[in-house]
Coordinates of C-alpha atoms in Angstrom, one line a residue:
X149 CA 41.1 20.1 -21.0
X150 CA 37.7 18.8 -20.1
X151 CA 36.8 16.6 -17.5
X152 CA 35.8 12.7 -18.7
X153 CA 32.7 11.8 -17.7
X154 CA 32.0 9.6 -14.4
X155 CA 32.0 6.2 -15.1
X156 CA 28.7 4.7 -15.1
X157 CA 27.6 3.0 -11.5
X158 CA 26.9 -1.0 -11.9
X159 CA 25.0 -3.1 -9.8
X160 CA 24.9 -6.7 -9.8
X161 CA 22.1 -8.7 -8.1
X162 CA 22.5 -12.9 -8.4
X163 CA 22.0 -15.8 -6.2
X164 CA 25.0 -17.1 -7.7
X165 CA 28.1 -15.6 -6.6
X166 CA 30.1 -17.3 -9.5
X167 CA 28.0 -15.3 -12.0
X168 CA 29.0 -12.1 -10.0
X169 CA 32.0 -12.8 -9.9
X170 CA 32.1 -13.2 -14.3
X171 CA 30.3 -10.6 -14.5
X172 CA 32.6 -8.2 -12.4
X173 CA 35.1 -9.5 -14.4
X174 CA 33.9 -8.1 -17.5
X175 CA 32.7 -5.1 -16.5
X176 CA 35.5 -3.7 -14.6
X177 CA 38.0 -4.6 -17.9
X178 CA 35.9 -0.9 -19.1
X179 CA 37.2 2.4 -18.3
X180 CA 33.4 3.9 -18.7
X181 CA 32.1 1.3 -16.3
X182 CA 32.3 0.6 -12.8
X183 CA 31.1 -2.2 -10.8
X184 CA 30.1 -0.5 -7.2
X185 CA 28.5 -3.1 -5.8
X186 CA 26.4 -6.9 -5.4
X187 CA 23.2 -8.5 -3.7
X188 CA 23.2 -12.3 -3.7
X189 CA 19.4 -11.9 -3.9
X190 CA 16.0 -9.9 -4.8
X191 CA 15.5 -9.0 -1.3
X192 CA 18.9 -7.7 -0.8
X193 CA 19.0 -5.7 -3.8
X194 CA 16.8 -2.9 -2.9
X195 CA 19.1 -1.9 0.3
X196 CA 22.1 -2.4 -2.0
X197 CA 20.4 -0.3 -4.8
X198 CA 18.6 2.7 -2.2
X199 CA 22.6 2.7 -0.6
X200 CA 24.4 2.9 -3.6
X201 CA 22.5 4.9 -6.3
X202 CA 23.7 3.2 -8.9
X203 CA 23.2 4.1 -12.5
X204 CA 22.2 0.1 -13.9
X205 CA 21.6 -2.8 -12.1
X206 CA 22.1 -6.6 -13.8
X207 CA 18.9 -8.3 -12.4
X208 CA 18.7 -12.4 -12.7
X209 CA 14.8 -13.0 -13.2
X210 CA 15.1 -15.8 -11.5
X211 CA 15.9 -16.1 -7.8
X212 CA 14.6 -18.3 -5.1
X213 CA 11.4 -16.0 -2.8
X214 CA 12.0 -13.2 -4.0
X215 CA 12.9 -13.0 -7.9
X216 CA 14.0 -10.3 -10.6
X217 CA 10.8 -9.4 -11.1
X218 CA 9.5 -8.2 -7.4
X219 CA 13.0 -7.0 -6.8
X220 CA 12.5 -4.6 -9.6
X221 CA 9.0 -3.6 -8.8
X222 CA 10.6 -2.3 -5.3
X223 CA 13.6 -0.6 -6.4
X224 CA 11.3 1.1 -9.1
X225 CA 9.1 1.6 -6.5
X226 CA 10.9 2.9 -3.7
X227 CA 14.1 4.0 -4.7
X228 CA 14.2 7.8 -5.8
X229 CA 15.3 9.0 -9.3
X230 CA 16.0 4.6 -9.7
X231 CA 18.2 3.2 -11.9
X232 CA 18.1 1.4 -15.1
X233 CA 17.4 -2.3 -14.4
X234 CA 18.5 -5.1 -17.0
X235 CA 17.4 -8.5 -16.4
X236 CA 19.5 -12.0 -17.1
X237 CA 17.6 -14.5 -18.2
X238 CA 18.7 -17.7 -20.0
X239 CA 15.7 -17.8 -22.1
X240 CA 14.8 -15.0 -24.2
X241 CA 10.7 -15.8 -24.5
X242 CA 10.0 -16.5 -20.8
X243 CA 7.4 -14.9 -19.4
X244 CA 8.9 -13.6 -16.3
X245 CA 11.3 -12.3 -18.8
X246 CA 8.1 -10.4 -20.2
X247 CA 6.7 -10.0 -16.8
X248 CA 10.4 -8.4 -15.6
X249 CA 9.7 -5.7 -18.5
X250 CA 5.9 -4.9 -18.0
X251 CA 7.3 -4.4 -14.1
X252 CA 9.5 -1.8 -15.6
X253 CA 12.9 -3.5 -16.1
X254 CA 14.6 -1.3 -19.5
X255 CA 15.4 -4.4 -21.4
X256 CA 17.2 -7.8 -21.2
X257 CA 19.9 -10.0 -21.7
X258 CA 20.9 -13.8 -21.9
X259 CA 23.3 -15.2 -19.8
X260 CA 25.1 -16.7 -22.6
X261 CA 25.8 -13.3 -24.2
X262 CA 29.3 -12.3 -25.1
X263 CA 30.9 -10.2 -23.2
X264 CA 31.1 -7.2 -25.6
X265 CA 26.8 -7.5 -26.0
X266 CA 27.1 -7.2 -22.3
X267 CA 29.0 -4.2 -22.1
X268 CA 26.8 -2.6 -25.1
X269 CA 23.8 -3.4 -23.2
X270 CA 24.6 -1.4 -20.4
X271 CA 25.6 1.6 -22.4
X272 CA 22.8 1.7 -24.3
X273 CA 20.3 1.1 -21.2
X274 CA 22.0 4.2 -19.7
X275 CA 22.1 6.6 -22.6
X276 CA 17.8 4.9 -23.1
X277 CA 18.0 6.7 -26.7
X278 CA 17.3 3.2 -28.4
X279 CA 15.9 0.0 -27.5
X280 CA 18.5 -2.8 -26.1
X281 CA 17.8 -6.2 -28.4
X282 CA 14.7 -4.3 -30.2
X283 CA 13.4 -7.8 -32.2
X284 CA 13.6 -10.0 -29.2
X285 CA 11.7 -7.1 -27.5
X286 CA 9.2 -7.0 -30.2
X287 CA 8.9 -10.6 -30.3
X288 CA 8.2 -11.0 -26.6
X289 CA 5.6 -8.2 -27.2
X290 CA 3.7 -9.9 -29.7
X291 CA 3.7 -13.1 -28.2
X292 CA 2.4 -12.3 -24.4
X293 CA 1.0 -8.3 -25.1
X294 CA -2.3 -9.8 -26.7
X295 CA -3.0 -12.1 -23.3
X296 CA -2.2 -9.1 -21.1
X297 CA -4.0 -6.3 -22.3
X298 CA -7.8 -6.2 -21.8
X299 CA -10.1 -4.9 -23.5
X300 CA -7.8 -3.9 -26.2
X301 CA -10.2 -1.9 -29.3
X302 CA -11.4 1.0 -26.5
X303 CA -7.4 1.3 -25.2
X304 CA -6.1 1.9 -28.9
X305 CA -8.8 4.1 -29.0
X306 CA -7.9 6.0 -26.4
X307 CA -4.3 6.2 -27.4
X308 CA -4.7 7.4 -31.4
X309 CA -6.9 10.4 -29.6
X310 CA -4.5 11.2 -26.9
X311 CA -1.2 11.6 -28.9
X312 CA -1.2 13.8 -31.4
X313 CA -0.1 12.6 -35.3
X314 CA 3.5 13.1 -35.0
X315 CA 3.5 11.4 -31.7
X316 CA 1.7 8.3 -33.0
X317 CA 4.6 8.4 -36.1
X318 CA 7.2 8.8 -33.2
X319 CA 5.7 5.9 -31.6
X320 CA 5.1 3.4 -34.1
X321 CA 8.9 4.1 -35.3
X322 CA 9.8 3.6 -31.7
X323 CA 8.4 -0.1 -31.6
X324 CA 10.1 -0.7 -35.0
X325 CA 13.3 -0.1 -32.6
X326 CA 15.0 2.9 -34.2
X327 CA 17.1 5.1 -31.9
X328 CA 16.5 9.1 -31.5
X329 CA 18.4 9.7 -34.4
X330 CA 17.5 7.3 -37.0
X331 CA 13.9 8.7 -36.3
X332 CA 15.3 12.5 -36.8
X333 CA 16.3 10.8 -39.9
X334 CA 13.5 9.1 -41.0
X335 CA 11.1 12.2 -40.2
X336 CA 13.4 14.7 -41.7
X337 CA 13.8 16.8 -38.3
X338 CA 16.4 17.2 -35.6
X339 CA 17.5 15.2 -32.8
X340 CA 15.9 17.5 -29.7
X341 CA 12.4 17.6 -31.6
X342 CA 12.9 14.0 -31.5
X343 CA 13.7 13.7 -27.8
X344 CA 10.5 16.3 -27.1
X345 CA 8.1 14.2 -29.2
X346 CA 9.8 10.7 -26.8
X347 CA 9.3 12.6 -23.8
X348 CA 5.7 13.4 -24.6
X349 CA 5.2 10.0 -25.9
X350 CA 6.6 8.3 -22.4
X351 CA 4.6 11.0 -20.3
X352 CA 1.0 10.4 -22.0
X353 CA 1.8 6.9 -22.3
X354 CA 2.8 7.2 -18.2
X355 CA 5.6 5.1 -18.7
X356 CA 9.5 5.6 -17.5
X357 CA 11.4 4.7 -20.6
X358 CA 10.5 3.2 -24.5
X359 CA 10.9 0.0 -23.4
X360 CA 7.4 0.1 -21.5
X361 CA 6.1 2.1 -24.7
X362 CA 6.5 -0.1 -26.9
X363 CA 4.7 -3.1 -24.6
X364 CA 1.8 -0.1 -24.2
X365 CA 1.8 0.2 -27.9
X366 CA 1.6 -4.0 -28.1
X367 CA -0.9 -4.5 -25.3
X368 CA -3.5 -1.6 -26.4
X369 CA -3.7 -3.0 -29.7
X370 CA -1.9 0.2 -31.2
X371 CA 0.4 -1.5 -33.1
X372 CA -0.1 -4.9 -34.1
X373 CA 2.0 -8.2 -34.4
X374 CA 3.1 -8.6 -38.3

């Protein structure tokens, strides 16, 4: 008989405790998931996360001195082999929402999610085959990736000539937020050529996961809004 996998490791970071506490609540209810520990701020998160080694960690964007989005620049930044980070937000086009992303943060949720969007998020930020909520993503892109990236003609440039034709393909499907597999569908080829064109796509992008790819692909004027 084989042995189930490990549940996956949770951290929760809010300066709420009552939002912890909901949050636990829904979390633990999974067999595959597992709540290890909490930080009632961004400051306090990056002990919390560099102790525990957790696999995801629920970041609120919004926190008094220091909020979700420095918090995640540390742990990403100091924290070997970091985890995932998902970001709670109560609305979906704010710009630290956006700002939480570009800083390297997987994806994001509302708080007014239901709990079984929660859970999903999670699971899919951990597996990061697919992109968590891929239109809000895409509409966040659009509206803020034109303001951000400079000088946007000589990036795409540079882009289309560093990643070759099936990359691009891989790329531009990637933004349109199909997972691993519905791209091996889409291109007629298997999954693992799918996860070696990703990989090269994330490395000569030099970005962790597709999340950031696709706000590369936004802000260099690769792919366009509409």
């Amino acid at each position: 008989m084989s042995t189930p996998p490990s549940p996956l490791r949770i951290v929760l970071v809010d300066d709420e405790r009552m939002v912890r506490t909901a949050l636990r609540a829904i979390l633990s209810s999974e067999p595959d998931l597992e709540v290890v520990g909490e930080a009632g701020s961004g400051a306090e998160a990056v002990p919390v996360v560099r102790d525990l080694r957790p696999d995801v960690v629920l970041m609120d964007v919004r926190m008094p001195e220091v909020d979700g989005i420095r918090a995640t620049e540390r742990i990403l930044g100091t924290v070997p082999d970091p985890p995932r980070v998902i970001v709670v937000t109560t609305f979906e086009n704010d710009s630290y929402v956006y700002d939480a992303l570009r800083a390297g943060a997987s994806g994001f949720l509302l708080k007014r999610a239901r709990a079984a969007e929660l859970v999903q998020a999670v699971r899919v930020v951990a597996r990061s085959d697919s992109l968590l909520f891929p239109a809000a993503v895409r509409a966040l892109a659009a509206e803020h990736a034109a303001a951000r990236g400079p000088d946007r003609e000589a990036t795409a440039r540079v882009l289309r000539e560093r990643l070759s034709e099936r990359e691009a393909v891989v790329l531009r499907l990637m933004t349109d937020g199909l997972s691993n597999s519905e791209i091996a569908a889409r291109m007629a080829v298997g999954p693992a050529t799918v996860k070696t064109h990703v990989g090269a796509v994330l490395t000569k992008l030099g970005v962790r996961d597709r999340t950031q790819a696709v706000i590369a692909a936004y802000e260099s004027g690769f792919v366009t809004p509409g």
